[in-house]
């Protein structure tokens, strides 16, 4: 069982968001979808491996709807229900790049996670977003200590340079030491910031670099994995989450890091060609 812990929110996708003119009407294609990095990873992995999602949504209709959609995607769902479900407005430009306006709502208030919620896990995956707020950070670090004590591997996605900067190098270094991730995922910007801060995650460090080869760092050695270039990118939302899902499913099936990176890249390519998250 792959267990993914983090955000389940609503995504309001605005295609053509780069052309907004201030103070007047703007025509765009707008879509409301289920989102949240952790939820995206769970949905992407579900067709290939048993997966469980743990998170927190509001005690409202939106939270109930999102949780049901997740279950309908084949994910085992365990959520705390308190407060107001979060939402993210995503402005997508003509190149598929995103600008996000985030209100994590109840996701930012995840409380202590019961042991029986993650029992049976073979792997636990955590996006960094979940560590942004003090309450969720404490809950996740406490759970990581218990999970690590059982010898269950943990992976961490650095997720966002903005979140990294909010945490700062000292706190992030402490967190990496406490979590001891077997795999850490980052895009090129996140990896550059980690290098600038001289952060050295334990285990394998996987760096996604858009259309350039993925870098897989381990034991002081960096290997490259070629990726397919996608010229018709519609929306990059969820592509990194798809990569993580493909990588983790491959590792759980016995693949080494390089083969897993190839599997992650293949799944990410599919996400680039459709609007919204997975």
PDB file of C-alpha atoms in Angstrom:
ATOM      1  CA  UNK A   1       0.000   0.000   0.000  1.00  0.00           C
ATOM      2  CA  UNK A   2       1.331   3.421  -1.051  1.00  0.00           C
ATOM      3  CA  UNK A   3       0.097   6.035   1.416  1.00  0.00           C
ATOM      4  CA  UNK A   4       0.059   9.675   0.334  1.00  0.00           C
ATOM      5  CA  UNK A   5      -0.546  12.410   2.901  1.00  0.00           C
ATOM      6  CA  UNK A   6      -1.377  16.039   2.162  1.00  0.00           C
ATOM      7  CA  UNK A   7      -3.814  18.336   0.394  1.00  0.00           C
ATOM      8  CA  UNK A   8      -7.187  17.636  -1.175  1.00  0.00           C
ATOM      9  CA  UNK A   9      -8.604  20.907  -2.518  1.00  0.00           C
ATOM     10  CA  UNK A  10     -10.619  22.336  -5.406  1.00  0.00           C
ATOM     11  CA  UNK A  11      -8.664  23.689  -8.399  1.00  0.00           C
ATOM     12  CA  UNK A  12     -10.166  26.515 -10.433  1.00  0.00           C
ATOM     13  CA  UNK A  13      -8.196  26.366 -13.695  1.00  0.00           C
ATOM     14  CA  UNK A  14      -8.137  29.521 -15.862  1.00  0.00           C
ATOM     15  CA  UNK A  15      -6.736  28.744 -19.322  1.00  0.00           C
ATOM     16  CA  UNK A  16      -5.520  31.966 -20.921  1.00  0.00           C
ATOM     17  CA  UNK A  17      -4.750  33.541 -17.561  1.00  0.00           C
ATOM     18  CA  UNK A  18      -1.651  35.308 -18.867  1.00  0.00           C
ATOM     19  CA  UNK A  19      -3.741  37.661 -20.969  1.00  0.00           C
ATOM     20  CA  UNK A  20      -5.824  39.166 -18.178  1.00  0.00           C
ATOM     21  CA  UNK A  21      -6.565  42.889 -18.548  1.00  0.00           C
ATOM     22  CA  UNK A  22      -7.050  44.710 -15.277  1.00  0.00           C
ATOM     23  CA  UNK A  23     -10.354  46.446 -14.509  1.00  0.00           C
ATOM     24  CA  UNK A  24     -12.535  44.863 -17.205  1.00  0.00           C
ATOM     25  CA  UNK A  25     -14.038  41.581 -18.411  1.00  0.00           C
ATOM     26  CA  UNK A  26     -11.676  38.851 -19.632  1.00  0.00           C
ATOM     27  CA  UNK A  27     -12.652  35.852 -21.730  1.00  0.00           C
ATOM     28  CA  UNK A  28     -11.030  32.563 -20.709  1.00  0.00           C
ATOM     29  CA  UNK A  29     -11.762  28.870 -20.411  1.00  0.00           C
ATOM     30  CA  UNK A  30     -12.475  28.083 -16.734  1.00  0.00           C
ATOM     31  CA  UNK A  31     -12.633  24.580 -15.266  1.00  0.00           C
ATOM     32  CA  UNK A  32     -13.312  23.412 -11.704  1.00  0.00           C
ATOM     33  CA  UNK A  33     -11.476  20.200 -10.837  1.00  0.00           C
ATOM     34  CA  UNK A  34     -10.222  18.192  -7.894  1.00  0.00           C
ATOM     35  CA  UNK A  35      -6.679  19.150  -6.922  1.00  0.00           C
ATOM     36  CA  UNK A  36      -3.988  19.067  -4.279  1.00  0.00           C
ATOM     37  CA  UNK A  37      -0.510  17.629  -4.834  1.00  0.00           C
ATOM     38  CA  UNK A  38      -1.004  14.613  -2.576  1.00  0.00           C
ATOM     39  CA  UNK A  39      -4.411  13.824  -4.076  1.00  0.00           C
ATOM     40  CA  UNK A  40      -2.908  14.070  -7.572  1.00  0.00           C
ATOM     41  CA  UNK A  41      -0.193  11.542  -6.727  1.00  0.00           C
ATOM     42  CA  UNK A  42      -2.782   9.171  -5.249  1.00  0.00           C
ATOM     43  CA  UNK A  43      -5.013   9.310  -8.340  1.00  0.00           C
ATOM     44  CA  UNK A  44      -2.091   8.845 -10.736  1.00  0.00           C
ATOM     45  CA  UNK A  45      -0.816   5.809  -8.818  1.00  0.00           C
ATOM     46  CA  UNK A  46      -4.188   4.135  -8.188  1.00  0.00           C
ATOM     47  CA  UNK A  47      -4.537   2.320 -11.551  1.00  0.00           C
ATOM     48  CA  UNK A  48      -1.220   0.548 -10.973  1.00  0.00           C
ATOM     49  CA  UNK A  49      -0.890   0.048  -7.205  1.00  0.00           C
ATOM     50  CA  UNK A  50      -3.087   0.060  -4.072  1.00  0.00           C
ATOM     51  CA  UNK A  51      -3.017   3.600  -2.694  1.00  0.00           C
ATOM     52  CA  UNK A  52      -4.402   5.400   0.341  1.00  0.00           C
ATOM     53  CA  UNK A  53      -4.888   9.142   0.784  1.00  0.00           C
ATOM     54  CA  UNK A  54      -4.779  10.815   4.206  1.00  0.00           C
ATOM     55  CA  UNK A  55      -5.686  14.460   4.638  1.00  0.00           C
ATOM     56  CA  UNK A  56      -8.173  16.985   5.938  1.00  0.00           C
ATOM     57  CA  UNK A  57     -11.115  18.642   4.228  1.00  0.00           C
ATOM     58  CA  UNK A  58     -13.827  20.968   5.468  1.00  0.00           C
ATOM     59  CA  UNK A  59     -17.051  19.773   7.015  1.00  0.00           C
ATOM     60  CA  UNK A  60     -18.882  20.980   3.928  1.00  0.00           C
ATOM     61  CA  UNK A  61     -20.379  19.824   0.640  1.00  0.00           C
ATOM     62  CA  UNK A  62     -17.226  20.597  -1.326  1.00  0.00           C
ATOM     63  CA  UNK A  63     -15.075  18.443   0.946  1.00  0.00           C
ATOM     64  CA  UNK A  64     -17.541  15.566   0.736  1.00  0.00           C
ATOM     65  CA  UNK A  65     -17.645  15.833  -3.059  1.00  0.00           C
ATOM     66  CA  UNK A  66     -13.849  15.881  -3.420  1.00  0.00           C
ATOM     67  CA  UNK A  67     -13.428  12.875  -1.128  1.00  0.00           C
ATOM     68  CA  UNK A  68     -16.042  10.943  -3.104  1.00  0.00           C
ATOM     69  CA  UNK A  69     -14.293  11.796  -6.391  1.00  0.00           C
ATOM     70  CA  UNK A  70     -11.046  10.493  -4.937  1.00  0.00           C
ATOM     71  CA  UNK A  71     -12.718   7.238  -3.905  1.00  0.00           C
ATOM     72  CA  UNK A  72     -14.261   6.894  -7.368  1.00  0.00           C
ATOM     73  CA  UNK A  73     -10.714   7.073  -8.778  1.00  0.00           C
ATOM     74  CA  UNK A  74      -9.810   3.915  -6.864  1.00  0.00           C
ATOM     75  CA  UNK A  75      -8.161   5.578  -3.871  1.00  0.00           C
ATOM     76  CA  UNK A  76      -8.779   4.512  -0.264  1.00  0.00           C
ATOM     77  CA  UNK A  77      -9.648   7.798   1.466  1.00  0.00           C
ATOM     78  CA  UNK A  78      -9.207   8.700   5.133  1.00  0.00           C
ATOM     79  CA  UNK A  79      -9.855  12.353   5.910  1.00  0.00           C
ATOM     80  CA  UNK A  80     -10.416  14.519   8.947  1.00  0.00           C
ATOM     81  CA  UNK A  81     -13.481  16.733   8.393  1.00  0.00           C
ATOM     82  CA  UNK A  82     -13.339  20.108  10.121  1.00  0.00           C
ATOM     83  CA  UNK A  83     -13.633  23.719   8.976  1.00  0.00           C
ATOM     84  CA  UNK A  84     -13.646  24.840   5.329  1.00  0.00           C
ATOM     85  CA  UNK A  85     -12.312  23.027   2.278  1.00  0.00           C
ATOM     86  CA  UNK A  86      -9.466  24.793   0.479  1.00  0.00           C
ATOM     87  CA  UNK A  87      -9.270  25.978  -3.119  1.00  0.00           C
ATOM     88  CA  UNK A  88      -6.585  27.111  -5.556  1.00  0.00           C
ATOM     89  CA  UNK A  89      -6.974  29.462  -8.519  1.00  0.00           C
ATOM     90  CA  UNK A  90      -4.526  28.431 -11.253  1.00  0.00           C
ATOM     91  CA  UNK A  91      -3.777  30.877 -14.075  1.00  0.00           C
ATOM     92  CA  UNK A  92      -2.320  29.007 -17.056  1.00  0.00           C
ATOM     93  CA  UNK A  93      -0.404  30.917 -19.751  1.00  0.00           C
ATOM     94  CA  UNK A  94      -0.032  30.041 -23.427  1.00  0.00           C
ATOM     95  CA  UNK A  95       3.015  27.846 -22.727  1.00  0.00           C
ATOM     96  CA  UNK A  96       1.181  25.814 -20.098  1.00  0.00           C
ATOM     97  CA  UNK A  97       3.032  27.453 -17.197  1.00  0.00           C
ATOM     98  CA  UNK A  98       1.042  28.129 -14.037  1.00  0.00           C
ATOM     99  CA  UNK A  99       0.611  30.939 -11.533  1.00  0.00           C
ATOM    100  CA  UNK A 100      -1.256  29.794  -8.426  1.00  0.00           C
ATOM    101  CA  UNK A 101      -3.337  31.693  -5.873  1.00  0.00           C
ATOM    102  CA  UNK A 102      -3.638  29.348  -2.920  1.00  0.00           C
ATOM    103  CA  UNK A 103      -6.077  28.996  -0.039  1.00  0.00           C
ATOM    104  CA  UNK A 104      -5.357  25.593   1.540  1.00  0.00           C
ATOM    105  CA  UNK A 105      -8.241  25.889   4.003  1.00  0.00           C
ATOM    106  CA  UNK A 106      -8.698  22.777   6.156  1.00  0.00           C
ATOM    107  CA  UNK A 107      -5.689  21.074   4.514  1.00  0.00           C
ATOM    108  CA  UNK A 108      -3.423  23.447   6.427  1.00  0.00           C
ATOM    109  CA  UNK A 109      -4.897  22.218   9.736  1.00  0.00           C
ATOM    110  CA  UNK A 110      -4.251  18.473   9.527  1.00  0.00           C
ATOM    111  CA  UNK A 111      -4.076  17.156  13.076  1.00  0.00           C
ATOM    112  CA  UNK A 112      -2.473  14.093  14.676  1.00  0.00           C
ATOM    113  CA  UNK A 113      -2.745  11.021  12.436  1.00  0.00           C
ATOM    114  CA  UNK A 114      -3.806   7.775  14.119  1.00  0.00           C
ATOM    115  CA  UNK A 115      -1.486   4.803  13.625  1.00  0.00           C
ATOM    116  CA  UNK A 116      -4.253   2.656  12.157  1.00  0.00           C
ATOM    117  CA  UNK A 117      -4.670   5.191   9.331  1.00  0.00           C
ATOM    118  CA  UNK A 118      -1.258   4.301   7.898  1.00  0.00           C
ATOM    119  CA  UNK A 119      -1.109   0.633   8.996  1.00  0.00           C
ATOM    120  CA  UNK A 120      -0.268  -1.667   6.107  1.00  0.00           C
ATOM    121  CA  UNK A 121       1.747   0.958   4.245  1.00  0.00           C
ATOM    122  CA  UNK A 122       4.722  -0.147   2.149  1.00  0.00           C
ATOM    123  CA  UNK A 123       5.703   3.456   1.414  1.00  0.00           C
ATOM    124  CA  UNK A 124       4.645   6.942   2.581  1.00  0.00           C
ATOM    125  CA  UNK A 125       4.834   9.968   0.278  1.00  0.00           C
ATOM    126  CA  UNK A 126       4.715  13.586   1.499  1.00  0.00           C
ATOM    127  CA  UNK A 127       4.609  16.837  -0.513  1.00  0.00           C
ATOM    128  CA  UNK A 128       6.362  19.725   1.261  1.00  0.00           C
ATOM    129  CA  UNK A 129       3.144  21.777   1.183  1.00  0.00           C
ATOM    130  CA  UNK A 130       1.938  19.754   4.152  1.00  0.00           C
ATOM    131  CA  UNK A 131       4.783  21.086   6.298  1.00  0.00           C
ATOM    132  CA  UNK A 132       4.055  24.764   5.641  1.00  0.00           C
ATOM    133  CA  UNK A 133       1.726  25.372   8.602  1.00  0.00           C
ATOM    134  CA  UNK A 134       2.882  24.647  12.175  1.00  0.00           C
ATOM    135  CA  UNK A 135      -0.051  22.368  13.046  1.00  0.00           C
ATOM    136  CA  UNK A 136       0.332  20.082  10.050  1.00  0.00           C
ATOM    137  CA  UNK A 137       4.122  20.185  10.304  1.00  0.00           C
ATOM    138  CA  UNK A 138       3.996  18.893  13.876  1.00  0.00           C
ATOM    139  CA  UNK A 139       1.506  16.170  12.938  1.00  0.00           C
ATOM    140  CA  UNK A 140       3.561  15.008   9.960  1.00  0.00           C
ATOM    141  CA  UNK A 141       6.920  15.026  11.752  1.00  0.00           C
ATOM    142  CA  UNK A 142       5.378  13.026  14.595  1.00  0.00           C
ATOM    143  CA  UNK A 143       4.007  10.524  12.116  1.00  0.00           C
ATOM    144  CA  UNK A 144       7.342  10.330  10.252  1.00  0.00           C
ATOM    145  CA  UNK A 145       9.058   9.334  13.488  1.00  0.00           C
ATOM    146  CA  UNK A 146       6.572   6.494  13.976  1.00  0.00           C
ATOM    147  CA  UNK A 147       6.665   5.401  10.324  1.00  0.00           C
ATOM    148  CA  UNK A 148      10.464   5.511  10.225  1.00  0.00           C
ATOM    149  CA  UNK A 149      10.595   3.460  13.404  1.00  0.00           C
ATOM    150  CA  UNK A 150       8.783   0.705  11.521  1.00  0.00           C
ATOM    151  CA  UNK A 151      11.305   0.824   8.681  1.00  0.00           C
ATOM    152  CA  UNK A 152       8.759   2.097   6.146  1.00  0.00           C
ATOM    153  CA  UNK A 153      10.373   4.214   3.395  1.00  0.00           C
ATOM    154  CA  UNK A 154       9.318   7.860   3.093  1.00  0.00           C
ATOM    155  CA  UNK A 155       9.570  10.110   0.044  1.00  0.00           C
ATOM    156  CA  UNK A 156       9.383  13.901   0.050  1.00  0.00           C
ATOM    157  CA  UNK A 157       8.539  16.273  -2.798  1.00  0.00           C
ATOM    158  CA  UNK A 158      10.048  19.740  -2.299  1.00  0.00           C
ATOM    159  CA  UNK A 159       6.975  21.008  -4.189  1.00  0.00           C
ATOM    160  CA  UNK A 160       7.563  24.766  -4.282  1.00  0.00           C
ATOM    161  CA  UNK A 161      10.397  27.280  -3.953  1.00  0.00           C
ATOM    162  CA  UNK A 162       7.940  29.611  -2.210  1.00  0.00           C
ATOM    163  CA  UNK A 163       7.223  26.986   0.446  1.00  0.00           C
ATOM    164  CA  UNK A 164      10.938  26.256   0.799  1.00  0.00           C
ATOM    165  CA  UNK A 165      11.665  29.957   1.363  1.00  0.00           C
ATOM    166  CA  UNK A 166       8.824  30.270   3.886  1.00  0.00           C
ATOM    167  CA  UNK A 167      10.349  27.418   5.886  1.00  0.00           C
ATOM    168  CA  UNK A 168      13.910  28.687   5.470  1.00  0.00           C
ATOM    169  CA  UNK A 169      17.161  26.716   5.159  1.00  0.00           C
ATOM    170  CA  UNK A 170      17.637  25.947   8.847  1.00  0.00           C
ATOM    171  CA  UNK A 171      14.153  24.548   9.474  1.00  0.00           C
ATOM    172  CA  UNK A 172      14.169  22.677   6.176  1.00  0.00           C
ATOM    173  CA  UNK A 173      17.531  21.099   7.028  1.00  0.00           C
ATOM    174  CA  UNK A 174      16.171  20.003  10.409  1.00  0.00           C
ATOM    175  CA  UNK A 175      13.111  18.531   8.732  1.00  0.00           C
ATOM    176  CA  UNK A 176      15.169  16.585   6.198  1.00  0.00           C
ATOM    177  CA  UNK A 177      17.245  15.123   9.019  1.00  0.00           C
ATOM    178  CA  UNK A 178      14.108  14.181  10.952  1.00  0.00           C
ATOM    179  CA  UNK A 179      12.317  12.648   7.959  1.00  0.00           C
ATOM    180  CA  UNK A 180      15.316  10.887   6.432  1.00  0.00           C
ATOM    181  CA  UNK A 181      13.611  10.451   3.041  1.00  0.00           C
ATOM    182  CA  UNK A 182      14.556   7.484   0.902  1.00  0.00           C
ATOM    183  CA  UNK A 183      13.715   9.607  -2.149  1.00  0.00           C
ATOM    184  CA  UNK A 184      13.428  13.391  -2.529  1.00  0.00           C
ATOM    185  CA  UNK A 185      11.814  14.909  -5.631  1.00  0.00           C
ATOM    186  CA  UNK A 186      12.482  18.442  -6.898  1.00  0.00           C
ATOM    187  CA  UNK A 187      12.217  20.462 -10.080  1.00  0.00           C
ATOM    188  CA  UNK A 188      15.220  22.397 -11.375  1.00  0.00           C
ATOM    189  CA  UNK A 189      14.430  25.580  -9.408  1.00  0.00           C
ATOM    190  CA  UNK A 190      13.828  23.696  -6.165  1.00  0.00           C
ATOM    191  CA  UNK A 191      17.027  21.711  -6.611  1.00  0.00           C
ATOM    192  CA  UNK A 192      18.992  24.908  -7.312  1.00  0.00           C
ATOM    193  CA  UNK A 193      17.693  26.452  -4.091  1.00  0.00           C
ATOM    194  CA  UNK A 194      18.509  23.278  -2.145  1.00  0.00           C
ATOM    195  CA  UNK A 195      22.044  23.378  -3.575  1.00  0.00           C
ATOM    196  CA  UNK A 196      22.373  27.077  -2.714  1.00  0.00           C
ATOM    197  CA  UNK A 197      21.422  26.265   0.864  1.00  0.00           C
ATOM    198  CA  UNK A 198      23.772  23.239   0.823  1.00  0.00           C
ATOM    199  CA  UNK A 199      20.929  20.874   1.708  1.00  0.00           C
ATOM    200  CA  UNK A 200      21.843  17.225   1.208  1.00  0.00           C
ATOM    201  CA  UNK A 201      18.745  14.997   1.365  1.00  0.00           C
ATOM    202  CA  UNK A 202      19.411  11.406   2.348  1.00  0.00           C
ATOM    203  CA  UNK A 203      18.762   8.673  -0.164  1.00  0.00           C
ATOM    204  CA  UNK A 204      18.085   9.368  -3.838  1.00  0.00           C
ATOM    205  CA  UNK A 205      17.613  12.971  -5.028  1.00  0.00           C
ATOM    206  CA  UNK A 206      15.552  13.095  -8.244  1.00  0.00           C
ATOM    207  CA  UNK A 207      15.619  16.391 -10.148  1.00  0.00           C
ATOM    208  CA  UNK A 208      13.021  16.988 -12.888  1.00  0.00           C
ATOM    209  CA  UNK A 209      14.239  19.442 -15.511  1.00  0.00           C
ATOM    210  CA  UNK A 210      11.342  19.968 -17.901  1.00  0.00           C
ATOM    211  CA  UNK A 211      12.279  18.687 -21.355  1.00  0.00           C
ATOM    212  CA  UNK A 212      15.897  18.127 -20.306  1.00  0.00           C
ATOM    213  CA  UNK A 213      17.095  14.798 -18.867  1.00  0.00           C
ATOM    214  CA  UNK A 214      16.121  13.970 -15.298  1.00  0.00           C
ATOM    215  CA  UNK A 215      19.052  14.006 -12.888  1.00  0.00           C
ATOM    216  CA  UNK A 216      19.194  11.129 -10.424  1.00  0.00           C
ATOM    217  CA  UNK A 217      21.702  11.845  -7.663  1.00  0.00           C
ATOM    218  CA  UNK A 218      22.853   9.213  -5.217  1.00  0.00           C
ATOM    219  CA  UNK A 219      26.054   8.638  -3.307  1.00  0.00           C
ATOM    220  CA  UNK A 220      27.766  11.649  -4.863  1.00  0.00           C
ATOM    221  CA  UNK A 221      27.059  10.418  -8.414  1.00  0.00           C
ATOM    222  CA  UNK A 222      24.585  12.015 -10.847  1.00  0.00           C
ATOM    223  CA  UNK A 223      23.042   9.957 -13.650  1.00  0.00           C
ATOM    224  CA  UNK A 224      20.855  11.306 -16.444  1.00  0.00           C
ATOM    225  CA  UNK A 225      17.596   9.843 -17.707  1.00  0.00           C
ATOM    226  CA  UNK A 226      16.383  11.144 -21.073  1.00  0.00           C
ATOM    227  CA  UNK A 227      12.781  12.348 -21.347  1.00  0.00           C
ATOM    228  CA  UNK A 228      10.424  12.835 -24.253  1.00  0.00           C
ATOM    229  CA  UNK A 229       9.940  16.472 -25.197  1.00  0.00           C
ATOM    230  CA  UNK A 230       6.320  17.607 -25.389  1.00  0.00           C
ATOM    231  CA  UNK A 231       5.770  20.454 -27.869  1.00  0.00           C
ATOM    232  CA  UNK A 232       2.011  20.709 -27.374  1.00  0.00           C
ATOM    233  CA  UNK A 233       1.947  21.380 -23.604  1.00  0.00           C
ATOM    234  CA  UNK A 234      -1.584  22.364 -22.594  1.00  0.00           C
ATOM    235  CA  UNK A 235      -1.191  22.635 -18.818  1.00  0.00           C
ATOM    236  CA  UNK A 236       1.667  21.558 -16.537  1.00  0.00           C
ATOM    237  CA  UNK A 237      -0.642  21.207 -13.507  1.00  0.00           C
ATOM    238  CA  UNK A 238      -0.097  17.805 -11.929  1.00  0.00           C
ATOM    239  CA  UNK A 239       2.828  16.754 -14.146  1.00  0.00           C
ATOM    240  CA  UNK A 240       5.289  16.645 -11.242  1.00  0.00           C
ATOM    241  CA  UNK A 241       2.773  14.681  -9.173  1.00  0.00           C
ATOM    242  CA  UNK A 242       2.334  12.216 -12.038  1.00  0.00           C
ATOM    243  CA  UNK A 243       6.112  11.819 -12.183  1.00  0.00           C
ATOM    244  CA  UNK A 244       6.247  11.026  -8.454  1.00  0.00           C
ATOM    245  CA  UNK A 245       3.424   8.499  -8.808  1.00  0.00           C
ATOM    246  CA  UNK A 246       5.060   6.732 -11.737  1.00  0.00           C
ATOM    247  CA  UNK A 247       8.430   6.663  -9.984  1.00  0.00           C
ATOM    248  CA  UNK A 248       7.062   5.291  -6.706  1.00  0.00           C
ATOM    249  CA  UNK A 249       4.890   2.636  -8.340  1.00  0.00           C
ATOM    250  CA  UNK A 250       7.942   1.456 -10.309  1.00  0.00           C
ATOM    251  CA  UNK A 251      10.126   1.325  -7.177  1.00  0.00           C
ATOM    252  CA  UNK A 252       7.449  -0.639  -5.319  1.00  0.00           C
ATOM    253  CA  UNK A 253       7.454  -3.088  -8.230  1.00  0.00           C
ATOM    254  CA  UNK A 254      11.215  -3.575  -7.834  1.00  0.00           C
ATOM    255  CA  UNK A 255      12.673  -1.058 -10.309  1.00  0.00           C
ATOM    256  CA  UNK A 256      15.945   0.732  -9.643  1.00  0.00           C
ATOM    257  CA  UNK A 257      16.115   4.542  -9.507  1.00  0.00           C
ATOM    258  CA  UNK A 258      16.914   5.036 -13.207  1.00  0.00           C
ATOM    259  CA  UNK A 259      14.132   2.768 -14.440  1.00  0.00           C
ATOM    260  CA  UNK A 260      11.764   4.407 -11.965  1.00  0.00           C
ATOM    261  CA  UNK A 261      12.671   7.849 -13.328  1.00  0.00           C
ATOM    262  CA  UNK A 262      11.828   6.621 -16.827  1.00  0.00           C
ATOM    263  CA  UNK A 263       8.439   5.416 -15.601  1.00  0.00           C
ATOM    264  CA  UNK A 264       7.814   8.721 -13.853  1.00  0.00           C
ATOM    265  CA  UNK A 265       8.680  10.685 -16.974  1.00  0.00           C
ATOM    266  CA  UNK A 266       6.300   8.627 -19.112  1.00  0.00           C
ATOM    267  CA  UNK A 267       3.382   9.313 -16.763  1.00  0.00           C
ATOM    268  CA  UNK A 268       4.269  13.012 -16.530  1.00  0.00           C
ATOM    269  CA  UNK A 269       4.141  13.349 -20.332  1.00  0.00           C
ATOM    270  CA  UNK A 270       0.474  12.300 -20.290  1.00  0.00           C
ATOM    271  CA  UNK A 271      -0.362  14.978 -17.713  1.00  0.00           C
ATOM    272  CA  UNK A 272       1.161  17.751 -19.852  1.00  0.00           C
ATOM    273  CA  UNK A 273      -1.327  17.157 -22.653  1.00  0.00           C
ATOM    274  CA  UNK A 274      -4.546  17.732 -20.669  1.00  0.00           C
ATOM    275  CA  UNK A 275      -5.970  20.650 -18.684  1.00  0.00           C
ATOM    276  CA  UNK A 276      -6.122  20.544 -14.906  1.00  0.00           C
ATOM    277  CA  UNK A 277      -4.774  18.001 -12.464  1.00  0.00           C
ATOM    278  CA  UNK A 278      -4.974  14.230 -12.824  1.00  0.00           C
TER     279      UNK A 278
END
